[in-house]
Coordinates of N, CA and C and ligand atoms in Angstrom, one line a residue:
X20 N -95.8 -24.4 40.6 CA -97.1 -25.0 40.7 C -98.0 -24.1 41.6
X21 N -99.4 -24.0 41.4 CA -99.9 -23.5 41.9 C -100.1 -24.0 43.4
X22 N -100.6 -23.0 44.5 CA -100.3 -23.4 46.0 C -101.6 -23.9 46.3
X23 N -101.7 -25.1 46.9 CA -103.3 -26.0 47.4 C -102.8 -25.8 49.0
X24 N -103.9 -25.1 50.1 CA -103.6 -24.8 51.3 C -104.0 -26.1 51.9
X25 N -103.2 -26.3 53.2 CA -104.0 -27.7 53.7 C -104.4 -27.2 54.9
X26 N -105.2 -27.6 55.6 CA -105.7 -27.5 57.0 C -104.8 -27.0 58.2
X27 N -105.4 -25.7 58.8 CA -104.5 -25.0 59.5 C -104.0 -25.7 61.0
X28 N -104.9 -25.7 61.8 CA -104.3 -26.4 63.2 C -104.0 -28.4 62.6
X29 N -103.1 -28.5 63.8 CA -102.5 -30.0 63.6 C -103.2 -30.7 64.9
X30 N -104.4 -30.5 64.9 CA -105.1 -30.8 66.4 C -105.4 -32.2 66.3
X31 N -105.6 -33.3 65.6 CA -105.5 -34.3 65.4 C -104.3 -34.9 66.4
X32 N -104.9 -35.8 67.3 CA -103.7 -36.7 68.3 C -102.8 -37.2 67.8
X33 N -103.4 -38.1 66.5 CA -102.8 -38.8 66.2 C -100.9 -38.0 65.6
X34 N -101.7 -37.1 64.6 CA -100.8 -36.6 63.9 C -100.2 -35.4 65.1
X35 N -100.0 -35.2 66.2 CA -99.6 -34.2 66.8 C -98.3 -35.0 67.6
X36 N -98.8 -36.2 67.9 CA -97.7 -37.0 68.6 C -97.1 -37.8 67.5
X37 N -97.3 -38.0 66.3 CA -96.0 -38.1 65.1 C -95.3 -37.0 65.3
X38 N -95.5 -35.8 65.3 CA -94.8 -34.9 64.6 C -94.0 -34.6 65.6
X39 N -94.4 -34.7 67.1 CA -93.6 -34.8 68.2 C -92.6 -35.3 68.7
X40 N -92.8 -36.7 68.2 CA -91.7 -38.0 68.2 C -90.9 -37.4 66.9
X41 N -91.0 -37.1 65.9 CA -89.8 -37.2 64.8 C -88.7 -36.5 65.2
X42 N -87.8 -36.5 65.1 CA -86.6 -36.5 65.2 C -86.1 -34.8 64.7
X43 N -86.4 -33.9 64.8 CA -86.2 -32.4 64.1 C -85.1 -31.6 64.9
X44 N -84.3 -32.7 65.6 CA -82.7 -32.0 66.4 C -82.1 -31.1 65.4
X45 N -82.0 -31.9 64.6 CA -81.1 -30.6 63.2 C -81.9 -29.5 63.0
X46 N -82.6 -29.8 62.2 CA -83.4 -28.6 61.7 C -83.8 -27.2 62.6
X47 N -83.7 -28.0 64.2 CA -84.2 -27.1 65.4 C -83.3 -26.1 65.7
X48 N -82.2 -27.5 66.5 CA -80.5 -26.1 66.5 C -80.2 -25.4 65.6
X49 N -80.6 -25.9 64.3 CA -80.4 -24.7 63.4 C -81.1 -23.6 63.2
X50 N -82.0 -23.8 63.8 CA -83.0 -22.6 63.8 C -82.5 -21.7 64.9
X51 N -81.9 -22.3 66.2 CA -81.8 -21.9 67.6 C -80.6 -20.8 66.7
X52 N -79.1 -21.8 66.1 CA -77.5 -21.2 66.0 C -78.3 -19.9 64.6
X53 N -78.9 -20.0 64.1 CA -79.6 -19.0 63.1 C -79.7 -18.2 63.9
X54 N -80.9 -17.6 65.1 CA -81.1 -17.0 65.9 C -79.4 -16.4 66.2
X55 N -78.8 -17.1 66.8 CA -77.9 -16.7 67.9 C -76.7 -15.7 67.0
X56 N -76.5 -16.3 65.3 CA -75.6 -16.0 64.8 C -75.9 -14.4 64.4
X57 N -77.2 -14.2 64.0 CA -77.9 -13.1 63.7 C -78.0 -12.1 65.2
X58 N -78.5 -12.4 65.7 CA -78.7 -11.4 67.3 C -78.2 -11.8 68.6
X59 N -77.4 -12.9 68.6 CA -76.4 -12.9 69.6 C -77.4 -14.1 70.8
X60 N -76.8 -14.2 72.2 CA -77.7 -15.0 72.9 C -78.9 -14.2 73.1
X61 N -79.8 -15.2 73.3 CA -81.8 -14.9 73.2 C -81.4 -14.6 74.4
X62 N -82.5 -13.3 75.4 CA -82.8 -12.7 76.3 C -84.2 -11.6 76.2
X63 N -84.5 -11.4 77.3 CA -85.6 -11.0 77.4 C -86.8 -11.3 77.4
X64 N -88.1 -11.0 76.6 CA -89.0 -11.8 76.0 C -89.1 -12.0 75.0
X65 N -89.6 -13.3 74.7 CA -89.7 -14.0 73.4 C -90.7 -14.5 72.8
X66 N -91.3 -14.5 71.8 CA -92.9 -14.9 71.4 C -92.6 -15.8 69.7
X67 N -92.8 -17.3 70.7 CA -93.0 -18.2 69.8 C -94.3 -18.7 69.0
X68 N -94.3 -18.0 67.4 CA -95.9 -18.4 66.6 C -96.1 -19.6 66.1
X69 N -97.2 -20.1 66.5 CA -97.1 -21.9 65.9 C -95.8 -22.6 66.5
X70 N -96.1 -22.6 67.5 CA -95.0 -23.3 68.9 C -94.6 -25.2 68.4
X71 N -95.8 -25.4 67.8 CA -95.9 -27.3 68.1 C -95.8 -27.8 69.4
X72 N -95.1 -28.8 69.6 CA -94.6 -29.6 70.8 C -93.8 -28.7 71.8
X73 N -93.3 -27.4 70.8 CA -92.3 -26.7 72.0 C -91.5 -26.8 71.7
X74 N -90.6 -27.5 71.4 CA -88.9 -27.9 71.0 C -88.0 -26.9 70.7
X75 N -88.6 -25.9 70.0 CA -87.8 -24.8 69.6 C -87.8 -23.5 70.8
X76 N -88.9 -23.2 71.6 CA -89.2 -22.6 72.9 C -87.9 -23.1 74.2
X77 N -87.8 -24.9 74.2 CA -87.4 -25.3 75.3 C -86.2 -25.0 75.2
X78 N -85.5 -25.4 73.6 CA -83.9 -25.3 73.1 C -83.6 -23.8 73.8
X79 N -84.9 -22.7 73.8 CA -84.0 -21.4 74.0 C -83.4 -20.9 75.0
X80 N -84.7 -21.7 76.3 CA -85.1 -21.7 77.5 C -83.9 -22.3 77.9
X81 N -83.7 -23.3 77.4 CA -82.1 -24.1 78.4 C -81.3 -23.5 77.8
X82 N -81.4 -22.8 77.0 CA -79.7 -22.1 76.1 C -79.4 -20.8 77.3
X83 N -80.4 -20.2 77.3 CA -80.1 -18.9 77.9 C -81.5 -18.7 79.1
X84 N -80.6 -18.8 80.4 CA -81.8 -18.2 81.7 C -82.4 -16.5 81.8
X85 N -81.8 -16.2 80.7 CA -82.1 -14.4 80.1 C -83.1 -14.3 79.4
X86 N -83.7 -15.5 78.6 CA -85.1 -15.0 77.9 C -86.0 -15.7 78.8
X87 N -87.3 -15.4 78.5 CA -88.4 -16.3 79.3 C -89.3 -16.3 77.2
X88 N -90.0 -17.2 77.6 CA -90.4 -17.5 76.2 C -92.1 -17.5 76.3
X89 N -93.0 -16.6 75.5 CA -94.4 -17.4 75.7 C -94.6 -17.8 74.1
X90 N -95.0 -18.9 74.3 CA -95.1 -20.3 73.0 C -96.8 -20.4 72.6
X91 N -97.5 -20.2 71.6 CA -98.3 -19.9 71.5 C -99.3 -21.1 69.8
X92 N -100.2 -21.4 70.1 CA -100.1 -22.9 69.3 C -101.9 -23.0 69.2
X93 N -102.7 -23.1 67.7 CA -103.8 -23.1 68.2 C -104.6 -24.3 68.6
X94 N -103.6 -25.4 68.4 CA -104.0 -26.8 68.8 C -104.0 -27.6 70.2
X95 N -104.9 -28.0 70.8 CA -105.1 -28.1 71.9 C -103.9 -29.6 72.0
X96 N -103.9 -30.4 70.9 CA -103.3 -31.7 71.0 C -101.9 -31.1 71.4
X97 N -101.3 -29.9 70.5 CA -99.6 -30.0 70.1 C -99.5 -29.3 71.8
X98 N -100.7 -28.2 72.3 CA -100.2 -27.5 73.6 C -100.0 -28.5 74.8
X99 N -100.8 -29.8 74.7 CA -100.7 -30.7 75.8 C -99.6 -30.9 75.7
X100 N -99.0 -31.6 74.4 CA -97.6 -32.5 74.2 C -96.5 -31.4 74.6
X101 N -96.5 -29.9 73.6 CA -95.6 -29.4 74.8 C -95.5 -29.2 76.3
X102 N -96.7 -28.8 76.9 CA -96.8 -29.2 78.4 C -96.2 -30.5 79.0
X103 N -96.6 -31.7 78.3 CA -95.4 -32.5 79.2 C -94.1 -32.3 78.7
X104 N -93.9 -31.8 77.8 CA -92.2 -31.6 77.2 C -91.4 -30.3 78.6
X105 N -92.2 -29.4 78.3 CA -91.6 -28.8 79.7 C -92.0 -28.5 81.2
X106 N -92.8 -29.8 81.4 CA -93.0 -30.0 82.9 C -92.1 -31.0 82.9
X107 N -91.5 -31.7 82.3 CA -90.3 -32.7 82.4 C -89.3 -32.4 83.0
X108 N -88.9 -30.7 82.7 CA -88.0 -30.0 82.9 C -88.9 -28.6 83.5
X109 N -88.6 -29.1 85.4 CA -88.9 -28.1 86.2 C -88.5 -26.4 85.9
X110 N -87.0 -27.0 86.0 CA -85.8 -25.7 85.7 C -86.8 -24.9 84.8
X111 N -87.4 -24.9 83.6 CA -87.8 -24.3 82.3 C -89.2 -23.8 82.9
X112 N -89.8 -24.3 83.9 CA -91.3 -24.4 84.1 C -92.1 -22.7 83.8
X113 N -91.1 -22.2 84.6 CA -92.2 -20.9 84.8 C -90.9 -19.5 84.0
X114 N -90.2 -20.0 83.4 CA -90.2 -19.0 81.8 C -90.3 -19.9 80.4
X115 N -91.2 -20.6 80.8 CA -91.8 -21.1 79.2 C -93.2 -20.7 79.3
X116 N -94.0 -20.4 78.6 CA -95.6 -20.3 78.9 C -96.3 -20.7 77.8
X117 N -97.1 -21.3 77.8 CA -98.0 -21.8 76.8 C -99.2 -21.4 76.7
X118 N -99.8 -21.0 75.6 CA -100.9 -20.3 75.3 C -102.0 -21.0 74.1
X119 N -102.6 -21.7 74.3 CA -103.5 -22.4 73.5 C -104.6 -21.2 72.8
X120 N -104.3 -21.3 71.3 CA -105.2 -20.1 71.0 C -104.8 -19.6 69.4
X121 N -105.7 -19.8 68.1 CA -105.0 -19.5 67.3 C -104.6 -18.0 66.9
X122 N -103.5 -18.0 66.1 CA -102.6 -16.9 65.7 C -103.8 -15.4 65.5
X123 N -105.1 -16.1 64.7 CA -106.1 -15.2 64.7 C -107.0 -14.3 65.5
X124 N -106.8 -15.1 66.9 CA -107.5 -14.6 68.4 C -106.8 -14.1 69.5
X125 N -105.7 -14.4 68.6 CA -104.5 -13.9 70.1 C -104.9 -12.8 70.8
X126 N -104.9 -12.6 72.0 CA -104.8 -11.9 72.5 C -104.1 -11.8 74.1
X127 N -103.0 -11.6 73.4 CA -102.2 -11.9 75.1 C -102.3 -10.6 75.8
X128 N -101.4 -9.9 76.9 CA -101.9 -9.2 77.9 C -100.9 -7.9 77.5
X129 N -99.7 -8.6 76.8 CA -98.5 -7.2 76.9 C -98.3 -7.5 75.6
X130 N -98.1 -6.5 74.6 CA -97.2 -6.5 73.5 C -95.7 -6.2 73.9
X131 N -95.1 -5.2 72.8 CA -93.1 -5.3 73.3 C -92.5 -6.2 73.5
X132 N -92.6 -7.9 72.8 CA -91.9 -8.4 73.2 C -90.4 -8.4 72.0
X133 N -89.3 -8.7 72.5 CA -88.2 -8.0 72.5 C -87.8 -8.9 71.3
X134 N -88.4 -9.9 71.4 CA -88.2 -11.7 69.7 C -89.6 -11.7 69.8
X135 N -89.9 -11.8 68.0 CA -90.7 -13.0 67.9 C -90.3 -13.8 66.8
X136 N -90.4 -15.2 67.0 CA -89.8 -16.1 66.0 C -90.8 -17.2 65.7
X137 N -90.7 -17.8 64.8 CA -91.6 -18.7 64.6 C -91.6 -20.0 63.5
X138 N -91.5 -20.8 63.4 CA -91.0 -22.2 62.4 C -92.3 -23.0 61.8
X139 N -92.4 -22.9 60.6 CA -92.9 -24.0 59.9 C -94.7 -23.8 60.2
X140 N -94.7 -22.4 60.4 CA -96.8 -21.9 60.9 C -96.8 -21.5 59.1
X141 N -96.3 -20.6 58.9 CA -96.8 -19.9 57.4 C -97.4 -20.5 56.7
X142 N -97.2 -21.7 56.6 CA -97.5 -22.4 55.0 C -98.7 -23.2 55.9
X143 N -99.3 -23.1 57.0 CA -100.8 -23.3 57.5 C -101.6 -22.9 57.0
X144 N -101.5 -21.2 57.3 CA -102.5 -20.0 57.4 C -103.2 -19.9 55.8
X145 N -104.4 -20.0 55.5 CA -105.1 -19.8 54.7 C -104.7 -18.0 54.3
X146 N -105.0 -17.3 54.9 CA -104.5 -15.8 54.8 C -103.3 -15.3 55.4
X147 N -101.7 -15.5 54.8 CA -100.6 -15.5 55.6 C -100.5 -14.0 56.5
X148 N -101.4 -13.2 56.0 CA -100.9 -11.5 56.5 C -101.1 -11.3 57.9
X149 N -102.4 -12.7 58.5 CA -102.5 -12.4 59.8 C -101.2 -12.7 60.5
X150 N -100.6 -13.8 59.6 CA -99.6 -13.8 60.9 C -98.2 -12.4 60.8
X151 N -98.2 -12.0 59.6 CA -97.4 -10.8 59.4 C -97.9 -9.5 60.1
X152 N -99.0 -9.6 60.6 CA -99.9 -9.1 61.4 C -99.4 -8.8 63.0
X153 N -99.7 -10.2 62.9 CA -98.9 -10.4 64.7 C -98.0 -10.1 64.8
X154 N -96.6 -10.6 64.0 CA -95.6 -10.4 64.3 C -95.5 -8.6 64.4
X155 N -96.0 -8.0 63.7 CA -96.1 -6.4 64.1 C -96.8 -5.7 65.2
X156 N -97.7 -6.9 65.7 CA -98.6 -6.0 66.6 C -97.6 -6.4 68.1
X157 N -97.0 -7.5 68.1 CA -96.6 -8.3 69.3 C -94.9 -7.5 69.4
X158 N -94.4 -7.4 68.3 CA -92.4 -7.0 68.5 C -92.6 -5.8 68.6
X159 N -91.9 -5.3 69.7 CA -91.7 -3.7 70.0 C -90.5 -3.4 68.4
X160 N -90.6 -2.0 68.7 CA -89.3 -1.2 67.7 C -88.1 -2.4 68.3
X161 N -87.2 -2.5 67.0 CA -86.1 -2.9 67.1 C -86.0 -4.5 67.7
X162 N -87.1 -5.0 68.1 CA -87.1 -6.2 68.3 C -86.5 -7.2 66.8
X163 N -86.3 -8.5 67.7 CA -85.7 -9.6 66.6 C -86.9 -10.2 66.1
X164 N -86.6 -10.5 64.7 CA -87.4 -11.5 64.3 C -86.3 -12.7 63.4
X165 N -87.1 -13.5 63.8 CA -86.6 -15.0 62.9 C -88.2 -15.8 62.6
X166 N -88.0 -16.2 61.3 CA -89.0 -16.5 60.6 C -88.3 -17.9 59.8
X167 N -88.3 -19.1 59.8 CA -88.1 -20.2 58.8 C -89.6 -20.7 58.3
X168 N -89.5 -20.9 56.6 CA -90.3 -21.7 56.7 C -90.0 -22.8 55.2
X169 N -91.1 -23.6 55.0 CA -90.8 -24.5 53.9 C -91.0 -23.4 52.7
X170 N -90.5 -23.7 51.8 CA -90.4 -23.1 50.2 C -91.4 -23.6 49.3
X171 N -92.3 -23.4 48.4 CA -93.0 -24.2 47.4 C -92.5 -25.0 46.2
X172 N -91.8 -26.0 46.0 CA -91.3 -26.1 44.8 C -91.8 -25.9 43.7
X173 N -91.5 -26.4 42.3 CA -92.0 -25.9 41.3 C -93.0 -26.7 40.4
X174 N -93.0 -27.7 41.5 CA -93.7 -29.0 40.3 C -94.4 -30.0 41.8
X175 N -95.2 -31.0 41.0 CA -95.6 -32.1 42.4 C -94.3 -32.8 41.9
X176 N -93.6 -33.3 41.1 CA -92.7 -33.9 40.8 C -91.2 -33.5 42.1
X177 N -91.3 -32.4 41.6 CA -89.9 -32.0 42.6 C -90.4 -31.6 43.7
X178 N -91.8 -31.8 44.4 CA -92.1 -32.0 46.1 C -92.5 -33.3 46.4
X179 N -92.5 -34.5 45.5 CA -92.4 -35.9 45.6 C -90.7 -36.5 45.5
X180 N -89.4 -35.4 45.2 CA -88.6 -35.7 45.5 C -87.7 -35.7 46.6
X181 N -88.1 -33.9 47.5 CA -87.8 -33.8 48.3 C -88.2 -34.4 49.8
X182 N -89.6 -34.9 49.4 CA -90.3 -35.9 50.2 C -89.1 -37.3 50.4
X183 N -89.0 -37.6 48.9 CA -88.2 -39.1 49.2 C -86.8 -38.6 49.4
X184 N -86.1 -37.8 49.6 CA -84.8 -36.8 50.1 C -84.6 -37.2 51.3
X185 N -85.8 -36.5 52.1 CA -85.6 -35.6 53.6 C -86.5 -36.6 54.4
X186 N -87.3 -37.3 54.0 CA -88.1 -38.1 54.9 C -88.7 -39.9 54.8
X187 N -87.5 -39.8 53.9 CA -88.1 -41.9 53.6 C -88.3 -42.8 55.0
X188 N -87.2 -41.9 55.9 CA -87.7 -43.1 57.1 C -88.8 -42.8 58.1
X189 N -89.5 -41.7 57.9 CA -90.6 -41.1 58.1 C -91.9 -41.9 58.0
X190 N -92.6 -42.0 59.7 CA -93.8 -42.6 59.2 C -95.0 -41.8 58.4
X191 N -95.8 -42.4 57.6 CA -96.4 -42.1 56.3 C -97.2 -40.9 56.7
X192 N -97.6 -40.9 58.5 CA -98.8 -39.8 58.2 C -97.5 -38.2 57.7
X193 N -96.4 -38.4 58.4 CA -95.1 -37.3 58.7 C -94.8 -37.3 57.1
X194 N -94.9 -38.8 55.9 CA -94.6 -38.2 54.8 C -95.3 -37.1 54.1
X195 N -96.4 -37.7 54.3 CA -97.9 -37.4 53.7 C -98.2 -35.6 54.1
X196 N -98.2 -35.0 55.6 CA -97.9 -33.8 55.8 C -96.8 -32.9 55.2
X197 N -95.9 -33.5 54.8 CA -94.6 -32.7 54.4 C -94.8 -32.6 52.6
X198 N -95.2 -33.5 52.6 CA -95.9 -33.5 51.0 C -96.7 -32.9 50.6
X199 N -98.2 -32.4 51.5 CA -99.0 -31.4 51.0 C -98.4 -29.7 51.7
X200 N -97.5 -30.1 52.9 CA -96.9 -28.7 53.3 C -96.1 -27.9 52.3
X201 N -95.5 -29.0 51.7 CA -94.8 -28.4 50.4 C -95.8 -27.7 49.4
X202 N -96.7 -28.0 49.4 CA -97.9 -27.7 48.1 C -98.6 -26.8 48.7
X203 N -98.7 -26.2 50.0 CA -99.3 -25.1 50.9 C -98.2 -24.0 50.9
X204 N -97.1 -24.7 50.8 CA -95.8 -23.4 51.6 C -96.0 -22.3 50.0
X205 N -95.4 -21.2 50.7 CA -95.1 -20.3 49.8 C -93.8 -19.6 49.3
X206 N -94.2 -19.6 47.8 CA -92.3 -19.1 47.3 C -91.6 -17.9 47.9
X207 N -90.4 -17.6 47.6 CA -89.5 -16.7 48.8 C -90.2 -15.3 47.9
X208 N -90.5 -15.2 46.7 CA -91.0 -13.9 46.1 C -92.2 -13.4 46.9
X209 N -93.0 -14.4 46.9 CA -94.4 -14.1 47.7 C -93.8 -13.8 49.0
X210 N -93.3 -14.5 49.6 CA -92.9 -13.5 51.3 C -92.5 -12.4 51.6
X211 N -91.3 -12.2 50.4 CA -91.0 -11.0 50.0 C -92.4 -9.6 49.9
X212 N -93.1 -10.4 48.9 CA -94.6 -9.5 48.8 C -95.1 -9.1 50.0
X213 N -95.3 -10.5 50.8 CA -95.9 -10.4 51.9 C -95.2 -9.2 53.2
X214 N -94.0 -9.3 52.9 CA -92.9 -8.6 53.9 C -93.3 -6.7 53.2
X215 N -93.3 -6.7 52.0 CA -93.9 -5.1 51.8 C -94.9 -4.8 52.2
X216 N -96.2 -5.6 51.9 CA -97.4 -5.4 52.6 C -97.8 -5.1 53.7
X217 N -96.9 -5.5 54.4 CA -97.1 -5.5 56.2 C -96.2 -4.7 56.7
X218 N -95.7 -4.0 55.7 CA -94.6 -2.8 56.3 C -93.6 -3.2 57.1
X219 N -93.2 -4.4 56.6 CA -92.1 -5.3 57.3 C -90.6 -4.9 56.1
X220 N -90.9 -4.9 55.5 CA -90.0 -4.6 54.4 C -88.3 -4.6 54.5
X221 N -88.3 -4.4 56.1 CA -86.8 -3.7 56.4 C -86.2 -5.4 56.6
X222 N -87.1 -6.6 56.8 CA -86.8 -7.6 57.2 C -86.2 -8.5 56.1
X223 N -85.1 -9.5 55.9 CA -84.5 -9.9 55.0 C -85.0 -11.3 54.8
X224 N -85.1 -11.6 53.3 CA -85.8 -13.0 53.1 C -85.0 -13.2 52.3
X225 N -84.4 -14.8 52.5 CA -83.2 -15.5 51.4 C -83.9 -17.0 51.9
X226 N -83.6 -17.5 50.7 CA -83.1 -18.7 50.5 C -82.0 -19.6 51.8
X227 N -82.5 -20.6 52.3 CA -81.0 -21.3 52.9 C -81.1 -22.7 53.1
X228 N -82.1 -23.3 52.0 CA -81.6 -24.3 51.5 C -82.4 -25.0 50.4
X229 N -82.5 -26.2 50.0 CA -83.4 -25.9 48.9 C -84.7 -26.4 48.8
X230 N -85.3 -26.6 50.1 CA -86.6 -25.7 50.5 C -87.3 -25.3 51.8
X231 N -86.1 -24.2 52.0 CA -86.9 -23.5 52.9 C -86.0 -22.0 52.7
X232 N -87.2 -20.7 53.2 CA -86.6 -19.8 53.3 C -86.3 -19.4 54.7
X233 N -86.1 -18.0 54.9 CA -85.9 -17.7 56.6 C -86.3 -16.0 56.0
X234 N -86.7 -15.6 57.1 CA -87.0 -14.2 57.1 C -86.2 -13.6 58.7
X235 N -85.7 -12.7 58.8 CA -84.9 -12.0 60.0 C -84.2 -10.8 59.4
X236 N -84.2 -10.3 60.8 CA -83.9 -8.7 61.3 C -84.5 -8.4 62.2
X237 N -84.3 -6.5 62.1 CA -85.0 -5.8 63.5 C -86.1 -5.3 62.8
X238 N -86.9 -5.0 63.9 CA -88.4 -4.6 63.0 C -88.1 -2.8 63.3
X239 N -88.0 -2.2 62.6 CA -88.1 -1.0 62.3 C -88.6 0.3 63.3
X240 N -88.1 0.9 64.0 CA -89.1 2.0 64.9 C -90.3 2.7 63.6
X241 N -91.5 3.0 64.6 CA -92.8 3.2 63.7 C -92.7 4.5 63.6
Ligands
SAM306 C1 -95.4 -27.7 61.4 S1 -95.9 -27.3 63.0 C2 -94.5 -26.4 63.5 C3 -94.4 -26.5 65.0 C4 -93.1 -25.8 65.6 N1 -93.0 -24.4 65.3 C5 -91.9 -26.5 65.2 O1 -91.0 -25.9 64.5 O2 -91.7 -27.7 65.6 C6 -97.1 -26.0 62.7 C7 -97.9 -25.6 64.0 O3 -98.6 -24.4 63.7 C8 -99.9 -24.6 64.3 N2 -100.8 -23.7 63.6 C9 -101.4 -23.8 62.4 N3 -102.2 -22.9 62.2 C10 -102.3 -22.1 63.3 C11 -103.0 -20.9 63.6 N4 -103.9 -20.4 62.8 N5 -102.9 -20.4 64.8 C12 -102.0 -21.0 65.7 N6 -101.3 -22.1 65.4 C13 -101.4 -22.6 64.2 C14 -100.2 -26.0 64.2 O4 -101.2 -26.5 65.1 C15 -98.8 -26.7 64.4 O5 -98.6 -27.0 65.8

């Protein structure tokens, strides 16, 4: 099916503290034990794209006192919600950073960061190259990347099933997002495209489950 993009920031309250509260422990550690199994424990610096609430930042932050993480998110609603997520947790305070500001305007102070990783932003972005953009302008040589994101199915039919799959006990605005995110995300071929275009190429895109892809590796000396 053809791809209908939906609205990039999740700056709406309402919908910022659903997506907050749901329940994404699986899907998260998996992202974290993905990370770890590919490039070992996270250290150094780390540059999280389309952060949300943080969850995936904090997991890294308490995994390992070796990375410091800056988390970056263009919605003012999801940066507050992470803010109290890790002012809860002093310990985390001052190697998490938060940066309110979209993927488009970034402009942080240091490139070379040593990761950048990022979950479930792609299938936002109206023009996905900016963020394949970033990730080049921001990872030094040989830095890690980890990329997950949702997959496009092939039909509304088979993204009204995965809907009733993965999220029935989901409240409606959380179904309702994951239902047009499906119809925004893009197929693993097109990332693939996306990954030549950006001179990313050296990075590996598979399938790992049946709808989402992952992209990871080292980013290449220039
Ligand atoms: C589905 S959430 C994923 C959040 C988090 N990575 C996670 O895995 O829980 C997507 C996030 O990307 C953010 N986002 C969308 N478009 C963006 C843009 N152009 N620049 C920065 N953040 C953006 C949204 O505001 C939202 O917080």
């Amino acid at each position: 099916m053809e791809r209908s993009p939906e609205p990039e920031l999740m700056d709406g309250d309402e919908q910022a503290l659903a997506y907050a509260r749901a329940d994404f422990e699986e899907p998260n550690s998996r992202f974290v034990e993905a990370y770890v199994a590919r490039f070992g424990e996270p250290a150094g610096r780390m540059l999280d794209l389309g952060c949300g609430p943080a969850d995936i930042p904090l997991r890294f932050a308490r995994r390992s006192s070796a990375v410091a993480v800056t988390a970056a998110d263009g919605a003012r609603a999801m940066i507050d919600l992470a803010a109290q997520a890790r002012d809860a947790e002093p310990a985390l305070r001052h190697r998490v950073e938060l940066v309110c500001r979209p993927l488009q305007a970034l402009q942080l102070p240091e490139a070379g960061y040593d990761a950048v990783i990022s979950n479930s932003l792609l299938h936002h972005l109206h023009e996905p190259m900016a963020f394949w953009a970033a990730v080049r302008r921001y990872a030094r040589p040989g830095a890690a990347v980890l990329v997950m994101d949702l997959a496009r199915p092939s039909s509304p039919e088979a993204a009204q099933g995965l809907v009733d799959t993965y999220a029935a006990g989901e409240p409606a605005v959380l179904r309702t997002d994951f239902y047009n995110s499906l119809h925004a995300a893009f197929t693993l071929a097109e990332v693939r495209g996306q990954l030549e275009a950006a001179g990313l190429g050296g990075l590996a895109a598979e399938a790992v489950s049946d709808r989402h892809w992952l992209v990871s590796g080292r980013v290449a000396a220039a």
